[in-house]
Coordinates of C-alpha atoms in Angstrom, one line a residue:
X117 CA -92.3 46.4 68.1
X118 CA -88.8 47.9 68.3
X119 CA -89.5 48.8 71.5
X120 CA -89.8 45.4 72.4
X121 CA -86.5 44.0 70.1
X122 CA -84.1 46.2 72.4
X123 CA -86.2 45.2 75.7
X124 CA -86.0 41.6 75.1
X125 CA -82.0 41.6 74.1
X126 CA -81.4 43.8 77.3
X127 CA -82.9 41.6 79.8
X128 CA -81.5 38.4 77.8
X129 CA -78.2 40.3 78.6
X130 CA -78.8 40.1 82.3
X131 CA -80.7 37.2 82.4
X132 CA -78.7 34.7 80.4
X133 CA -77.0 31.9 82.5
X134 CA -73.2 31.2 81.7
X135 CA -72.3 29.9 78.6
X136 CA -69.4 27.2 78.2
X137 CA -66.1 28.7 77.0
X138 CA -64.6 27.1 74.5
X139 CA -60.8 26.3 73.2
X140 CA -61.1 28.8 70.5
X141 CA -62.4 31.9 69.9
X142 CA -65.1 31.2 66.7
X143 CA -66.0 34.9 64.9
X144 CA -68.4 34.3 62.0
X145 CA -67.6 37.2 59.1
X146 CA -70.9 38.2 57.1
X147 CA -69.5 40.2 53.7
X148 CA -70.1 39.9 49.9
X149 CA -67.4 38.1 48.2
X150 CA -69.1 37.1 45.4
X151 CA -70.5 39.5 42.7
X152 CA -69.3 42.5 41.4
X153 CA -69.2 43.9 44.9
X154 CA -66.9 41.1 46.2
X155 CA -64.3 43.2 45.8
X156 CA -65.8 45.6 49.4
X157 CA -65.9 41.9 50.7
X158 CA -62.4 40.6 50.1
X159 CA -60.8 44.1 51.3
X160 CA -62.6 43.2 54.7
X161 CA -61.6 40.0 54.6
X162 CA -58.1 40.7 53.8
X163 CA -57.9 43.5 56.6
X164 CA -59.3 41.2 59.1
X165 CA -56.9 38.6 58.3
X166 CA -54.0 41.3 58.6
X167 CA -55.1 42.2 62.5
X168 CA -55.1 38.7 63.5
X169 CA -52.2 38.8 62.2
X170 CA -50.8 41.7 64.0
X171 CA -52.1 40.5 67.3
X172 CA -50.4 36.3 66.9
X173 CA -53.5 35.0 65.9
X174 CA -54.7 34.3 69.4
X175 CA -57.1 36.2 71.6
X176 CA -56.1 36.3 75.3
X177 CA -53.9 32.8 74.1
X178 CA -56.6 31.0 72.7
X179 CA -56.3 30.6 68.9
X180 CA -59.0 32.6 66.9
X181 CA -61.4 30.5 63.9
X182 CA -63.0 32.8 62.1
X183 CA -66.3 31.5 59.6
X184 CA -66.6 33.8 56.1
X185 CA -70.1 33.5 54.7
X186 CA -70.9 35.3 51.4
X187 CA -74.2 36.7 51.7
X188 CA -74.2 37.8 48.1
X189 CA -75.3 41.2 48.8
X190 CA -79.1 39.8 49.5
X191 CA -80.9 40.3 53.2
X192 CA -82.3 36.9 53.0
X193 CA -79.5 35.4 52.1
X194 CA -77.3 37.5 54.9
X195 CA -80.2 36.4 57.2
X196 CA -80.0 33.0 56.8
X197 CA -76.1 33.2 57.1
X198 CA -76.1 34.8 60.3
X199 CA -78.2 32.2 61.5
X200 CA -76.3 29.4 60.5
X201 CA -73.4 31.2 62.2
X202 CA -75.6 31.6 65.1
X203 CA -77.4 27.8 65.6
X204 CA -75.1 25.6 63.9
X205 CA -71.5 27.3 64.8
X206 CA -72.3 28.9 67.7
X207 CA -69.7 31.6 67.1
X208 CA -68.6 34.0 69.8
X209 CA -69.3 37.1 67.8
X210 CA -70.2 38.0 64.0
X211 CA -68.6 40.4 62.5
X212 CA -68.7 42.6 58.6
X213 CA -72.2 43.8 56.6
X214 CA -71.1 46.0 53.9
X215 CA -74.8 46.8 53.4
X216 CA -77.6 48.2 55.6
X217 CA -80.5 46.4 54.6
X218 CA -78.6 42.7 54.7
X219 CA -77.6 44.1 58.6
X220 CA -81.4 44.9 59.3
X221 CA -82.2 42.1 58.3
X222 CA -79.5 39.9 60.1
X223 CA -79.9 41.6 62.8
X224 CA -82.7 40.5 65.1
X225 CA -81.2 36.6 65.4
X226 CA -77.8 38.1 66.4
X227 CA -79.6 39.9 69.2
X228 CA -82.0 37.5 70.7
X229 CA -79.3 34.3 70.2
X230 CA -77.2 37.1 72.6
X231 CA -74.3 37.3 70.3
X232 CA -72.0 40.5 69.8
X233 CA -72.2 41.6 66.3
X234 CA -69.8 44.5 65.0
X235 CA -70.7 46.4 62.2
X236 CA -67.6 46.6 60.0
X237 CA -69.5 49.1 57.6
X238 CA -73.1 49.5 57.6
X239 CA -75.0 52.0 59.6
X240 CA -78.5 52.4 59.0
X241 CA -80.6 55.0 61.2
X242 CA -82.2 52.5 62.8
X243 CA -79.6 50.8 64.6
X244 CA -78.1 54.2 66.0
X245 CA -81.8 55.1 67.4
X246 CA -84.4 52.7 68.2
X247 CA -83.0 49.5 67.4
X248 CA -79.7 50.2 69.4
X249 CA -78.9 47.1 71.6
X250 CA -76.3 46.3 73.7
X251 CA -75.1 43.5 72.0
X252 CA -74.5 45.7 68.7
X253 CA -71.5 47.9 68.1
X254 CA -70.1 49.7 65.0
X255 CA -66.3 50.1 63.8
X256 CA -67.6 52.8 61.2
X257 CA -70.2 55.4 61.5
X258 CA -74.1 55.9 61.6
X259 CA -74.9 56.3 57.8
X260 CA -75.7 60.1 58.1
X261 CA -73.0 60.8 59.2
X262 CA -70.7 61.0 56.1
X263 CA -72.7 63.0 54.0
X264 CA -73.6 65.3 56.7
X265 CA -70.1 66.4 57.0
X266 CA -69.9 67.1 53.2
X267 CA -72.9 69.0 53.6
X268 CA -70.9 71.7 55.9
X269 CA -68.1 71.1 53.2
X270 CA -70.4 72.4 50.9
X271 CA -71.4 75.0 52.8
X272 CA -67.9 75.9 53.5
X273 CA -67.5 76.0 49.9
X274 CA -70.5 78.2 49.3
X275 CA -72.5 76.2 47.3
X276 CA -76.0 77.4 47.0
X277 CA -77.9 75.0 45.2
X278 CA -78.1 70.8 44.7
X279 CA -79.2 67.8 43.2
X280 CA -79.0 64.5 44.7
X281 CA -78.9 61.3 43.5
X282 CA -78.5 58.0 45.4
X283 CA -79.6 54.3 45.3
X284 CA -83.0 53.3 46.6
X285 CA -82.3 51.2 49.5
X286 CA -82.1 52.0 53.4
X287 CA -78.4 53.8 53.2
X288 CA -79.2 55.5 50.3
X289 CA -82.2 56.9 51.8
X290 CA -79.9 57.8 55.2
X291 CA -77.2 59.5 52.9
X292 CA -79.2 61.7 50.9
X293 CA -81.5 62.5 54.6
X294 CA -77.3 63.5 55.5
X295 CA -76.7 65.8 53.0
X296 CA -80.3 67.3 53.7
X297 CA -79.7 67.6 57.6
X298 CA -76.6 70.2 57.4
X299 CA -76.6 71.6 53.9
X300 CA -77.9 75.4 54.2
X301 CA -78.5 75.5 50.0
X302 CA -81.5 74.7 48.3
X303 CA -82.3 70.9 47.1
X304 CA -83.1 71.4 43.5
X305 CA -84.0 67.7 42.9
X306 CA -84.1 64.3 44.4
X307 CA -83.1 61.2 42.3
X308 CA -83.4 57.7 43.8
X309 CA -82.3 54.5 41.3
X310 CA -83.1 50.8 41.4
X311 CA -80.5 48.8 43.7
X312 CA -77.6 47.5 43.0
X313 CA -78.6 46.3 39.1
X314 CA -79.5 49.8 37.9
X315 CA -75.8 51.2 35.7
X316 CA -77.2 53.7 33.6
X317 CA -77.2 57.1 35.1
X318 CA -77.8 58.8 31.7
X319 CA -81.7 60.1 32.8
X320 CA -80.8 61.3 36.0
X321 CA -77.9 63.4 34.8
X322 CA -80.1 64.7 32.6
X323 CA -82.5 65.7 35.5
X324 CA -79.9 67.4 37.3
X325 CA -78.4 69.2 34.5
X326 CA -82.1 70.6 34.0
X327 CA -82.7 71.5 37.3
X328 CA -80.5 74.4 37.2
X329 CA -78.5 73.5 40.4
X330 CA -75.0 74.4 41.0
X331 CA -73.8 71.3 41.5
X332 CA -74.4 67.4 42.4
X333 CA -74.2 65.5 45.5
X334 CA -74.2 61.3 44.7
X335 CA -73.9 57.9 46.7
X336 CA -73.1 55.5 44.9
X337 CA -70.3 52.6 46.1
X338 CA -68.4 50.3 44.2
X339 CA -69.2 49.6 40.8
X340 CA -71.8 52.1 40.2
X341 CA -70.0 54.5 42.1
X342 CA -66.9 53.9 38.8
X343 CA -70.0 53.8 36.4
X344 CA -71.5 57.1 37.7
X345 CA -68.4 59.1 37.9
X346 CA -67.6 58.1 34.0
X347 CA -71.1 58.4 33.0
X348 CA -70.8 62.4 34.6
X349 CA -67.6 63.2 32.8
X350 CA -68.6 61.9 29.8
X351 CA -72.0 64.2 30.1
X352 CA -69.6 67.0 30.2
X353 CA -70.5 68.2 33.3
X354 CA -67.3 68.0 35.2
X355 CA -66.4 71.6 34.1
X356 CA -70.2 73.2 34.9
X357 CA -71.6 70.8 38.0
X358 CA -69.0 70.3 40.6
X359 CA -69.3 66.9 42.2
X360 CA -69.6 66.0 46.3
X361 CA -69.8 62.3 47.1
X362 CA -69.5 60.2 50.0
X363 CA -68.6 56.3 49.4
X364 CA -68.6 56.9 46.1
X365 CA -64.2 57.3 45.1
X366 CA -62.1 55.3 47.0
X367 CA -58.8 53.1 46.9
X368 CA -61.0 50.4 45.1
X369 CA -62.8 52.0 42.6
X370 CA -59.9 54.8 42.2
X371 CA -57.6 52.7 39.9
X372 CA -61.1 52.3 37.1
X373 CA -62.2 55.9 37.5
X374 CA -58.5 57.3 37.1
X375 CA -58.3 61.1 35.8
X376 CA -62.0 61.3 36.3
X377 CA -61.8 60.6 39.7
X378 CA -59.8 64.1 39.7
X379 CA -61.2 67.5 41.6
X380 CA -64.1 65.1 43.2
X381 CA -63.9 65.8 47.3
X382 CA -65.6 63.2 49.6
X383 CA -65.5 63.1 53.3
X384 CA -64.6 60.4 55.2
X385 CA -63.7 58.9 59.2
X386 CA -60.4 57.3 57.9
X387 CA -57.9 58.4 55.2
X388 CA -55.1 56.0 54.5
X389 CA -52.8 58.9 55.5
X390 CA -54.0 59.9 59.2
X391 CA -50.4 60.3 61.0
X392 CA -50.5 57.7 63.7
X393 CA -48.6 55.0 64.1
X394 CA -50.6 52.2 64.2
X395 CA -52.3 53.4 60.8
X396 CA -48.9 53.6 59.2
X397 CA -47.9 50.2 59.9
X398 CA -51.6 49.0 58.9
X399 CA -51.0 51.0 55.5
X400 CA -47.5 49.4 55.2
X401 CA -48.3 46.0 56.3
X402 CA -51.2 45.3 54.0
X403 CA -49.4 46.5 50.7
X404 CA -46.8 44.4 51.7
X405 CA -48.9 41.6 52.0
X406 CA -51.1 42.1 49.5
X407 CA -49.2 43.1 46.8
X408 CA -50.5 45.8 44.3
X409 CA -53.8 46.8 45.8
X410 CA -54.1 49.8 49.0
X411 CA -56.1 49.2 51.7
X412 CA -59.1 51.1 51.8
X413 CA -61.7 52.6 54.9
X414 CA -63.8 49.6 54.6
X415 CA -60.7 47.2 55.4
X416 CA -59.7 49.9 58.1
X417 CA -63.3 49.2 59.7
X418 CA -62.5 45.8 60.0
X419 CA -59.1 46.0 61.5
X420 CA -60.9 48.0 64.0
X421 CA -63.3 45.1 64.4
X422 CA -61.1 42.4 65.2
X423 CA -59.0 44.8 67.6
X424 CA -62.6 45.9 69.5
X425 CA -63.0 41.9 69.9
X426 CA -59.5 41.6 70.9
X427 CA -60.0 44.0 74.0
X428 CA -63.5 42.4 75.1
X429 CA -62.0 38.6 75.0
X430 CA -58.5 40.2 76.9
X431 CA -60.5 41.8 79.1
X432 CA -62.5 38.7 80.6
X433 CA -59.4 36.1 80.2
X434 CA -61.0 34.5 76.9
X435 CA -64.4 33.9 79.0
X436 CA -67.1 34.6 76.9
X437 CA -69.5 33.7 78.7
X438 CA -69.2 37.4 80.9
X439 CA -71.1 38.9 78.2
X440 CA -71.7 42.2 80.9
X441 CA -67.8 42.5 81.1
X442 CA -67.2 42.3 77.4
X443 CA -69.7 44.6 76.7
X444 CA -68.3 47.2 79.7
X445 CA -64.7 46.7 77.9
X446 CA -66.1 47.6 74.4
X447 CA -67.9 50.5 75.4
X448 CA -64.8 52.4 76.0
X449 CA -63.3 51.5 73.2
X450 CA -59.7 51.2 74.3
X451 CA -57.8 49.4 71.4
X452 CA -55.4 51.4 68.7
X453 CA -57.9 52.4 66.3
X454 CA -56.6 53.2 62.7
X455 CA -58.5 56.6 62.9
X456 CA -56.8 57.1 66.0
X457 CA -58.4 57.2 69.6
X458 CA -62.8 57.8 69.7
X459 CA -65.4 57.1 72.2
X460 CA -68.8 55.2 71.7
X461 CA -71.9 56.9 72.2
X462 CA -74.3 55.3 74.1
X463 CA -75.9 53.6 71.4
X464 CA -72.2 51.9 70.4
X465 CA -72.0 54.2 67.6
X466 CA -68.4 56.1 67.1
X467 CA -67.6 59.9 68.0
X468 CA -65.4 60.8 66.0
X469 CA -64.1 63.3 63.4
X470 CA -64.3 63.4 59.6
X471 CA -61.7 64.7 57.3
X472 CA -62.2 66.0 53.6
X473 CA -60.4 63.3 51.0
X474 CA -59.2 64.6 48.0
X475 CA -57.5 62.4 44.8
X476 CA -54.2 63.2 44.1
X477 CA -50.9 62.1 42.4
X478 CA -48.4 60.4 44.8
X479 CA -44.8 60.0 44.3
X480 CA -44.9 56.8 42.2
X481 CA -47.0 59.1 39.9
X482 CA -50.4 57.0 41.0
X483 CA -53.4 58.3 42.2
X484 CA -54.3 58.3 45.6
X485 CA -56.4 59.6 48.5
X486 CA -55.6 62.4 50.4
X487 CA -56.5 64.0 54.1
X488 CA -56.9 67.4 53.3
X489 CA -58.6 69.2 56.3
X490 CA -60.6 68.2 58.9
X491 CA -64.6 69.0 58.7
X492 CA -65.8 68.0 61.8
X493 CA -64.5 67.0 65.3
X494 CA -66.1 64.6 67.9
X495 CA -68.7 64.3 65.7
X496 CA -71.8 62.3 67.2
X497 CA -74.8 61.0 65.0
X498 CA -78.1 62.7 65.3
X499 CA -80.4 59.6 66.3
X500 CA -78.4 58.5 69.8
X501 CA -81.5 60.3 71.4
X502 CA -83.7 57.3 70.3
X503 CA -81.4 55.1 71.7
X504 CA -83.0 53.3 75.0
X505 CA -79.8 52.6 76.2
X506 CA -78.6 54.3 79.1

């Protein structure tokens, strides 16, 4: 059966006739932005909005209409989103998913309606390996991929023993499968909770302060990612169980998790610190315009999106219809990313390096993220073999 999804978008790449080209170019934008997640949603948004922006609001001079549909963090609902972007808007491309299991499930009508989706966030396994297509592309990273570099963190570190704990959906499944894939230590435990409604962390704490590991690896983004990290200090077992995450502290949950947030490394493809230019007006840019908040990797993904579809639509004179020749431009990724220059692999997932992030005090006396080594270079995700793609 998945076989089959990738052989019937790539011969619906070669075999579909010309499509009209319209006056604009129409992006349809699947996030959450309702919810206690809406916050993920509205940094995408407000990133997106930032690169049109920076680019005149015009692709190739045609202006750009861009379509945001909440998909409430539900697959079905996502689903039926992306259709209605799809049949009733006919947009160009479809762009965000904060979450894997609303992309898997969105995914099949992008790719048999032969319409470029970029993944602003998720990356489940799946659509590095088998379900690959060539009308898919990421901006972030095969979900893996993350924890796998804190796993040679942690091996750096010397850590010898630990407990995981993550939510029970598809990227909670590929994080913790991450972690397992490079860490050389023992896996004392394996926790998985119910997703997204489950807050209380209190028994699985527990679990892993019985266990006897050294220390705890967790998952856990946006709110529950603030909840756990609380719930953990307040266990007391900062000062006995250090703490490796991947998702989990960032510029939107830092600001509720505060001191607690402290001495907890994560690893991650974009800090808002990496020393290129394009990232430092990014950074500069959106504080400016959005005043009070920071921009975080999730809004950095999206940037990325909207300058990936910026190259394909130059790159065929705002004809959309040469799908072959947008698809040849976005394979070589040749826009200013924020994380600086990558490559694609041949499943249109990013190579690309990882850098250990690490909370500290800036000048105003706030708490921020900062780049403090590199982990990995040219790192490339460990199901492109699946990939049918050539």
């Amino acid at each position: 059966m998945r076989t089959a999804f990738w052989l019937a978008g790539a011969a619906a790449l070669v075999l579909a006739g010309p499509a009209s080209a319209g006056d604009t170019i129409k992006i349809g934008f699947v996030s959450t932005f309702s919810g206690p997640t809406a916050v993920i949603g509205n940094d995408m948004r407000n990133s997106f909005e930032l690169a049109l922006d920076h680019i005149g609001r015009k692709m190739d001079g045609k202006p750009v209409e861009v379509i945001y549909e909440d998909d409430g963090q539900k697959p079905d609902v996502g689903k039926q989103k992306t259709e209605k972007l799809v049949q009733s808007d006919k947009v160009d491309f479809i762009v965000g998913y904060i979450w894997s299991n609303v992309l898997l499930a969105s995914l099949k009508t992008a790719v048999d309606s032969q319409t470029f989706l970029i993944s602003a966030n998720a990356g489940p396994s799946q659509l590095a390996g088998e379900l690959c297509s060539p009308y898919v592309f990421s901006t972030s990273w095969q979900n893996d991929q993350t924890p796998a570099a804190m796993g040679l963190y942690m091996n750096q570190k010397g850590v010898k023993s630990v407990f995981l704990i993550g939510p029970n959906y598809a990227a909670g499944k590929d994080m913790l499968a991450g972690v397992k894939s490079t860490f050389k230590g023992e896996v004392k435990g394996e926790e998985y909770t119910v997703w997204p409604s489950q807050l209380d962390f209190s028994a699985e704490l527990s679990k892993a302060r019985a266990s006897g590991a050294e220390s705890i690896f967790v998952f856990y983004p946006g709110a529950a990612g603030v909840q756990f990290l609380n719930q953990y200090a307040q266990a007391g077992l900062k000062s006995t169980m250090p703490l490796y995450t991947a998702f989990t502290v960032d510029e939107l949950s830092l600001p509720l998790q505060k001191e607690n947030a402290l001495g907890v490394p994560g690893a991650q493809e974009w800090v808002n610190d990496l020393p290129n230019e394009q990232n430092k007006r990014f950074v500069a840019d959106y504080r400016k315009k959005y005043p009070g908040l920071r921009p975080t990797y999730y809004g950095a993904q999206a940037y990325d999106a909207a300058q990936l579809i910026n190259s394909a639509v130059v790159a065929v004179k705002g004809d959309t219809s040469k799908k072959d020749a947008m698809k040849a431009e976005m394979e070589k990724a040749n826009f200013k990313s924020l994380r600086g220059p990558f490559k694609y692999g041949k499943n249109h997932i990013p190579v690309q390096n990882f850098y250990l992030q690490d909370v500290v005090k800036d000048g105003e006396g706030q708490l921020s993220l900062k780049t403090v080594a590199t982990i990995v270079e040219n790192d490339q995700d460990r199901f492109h073999d699946k990939c049918a793609m050539k």
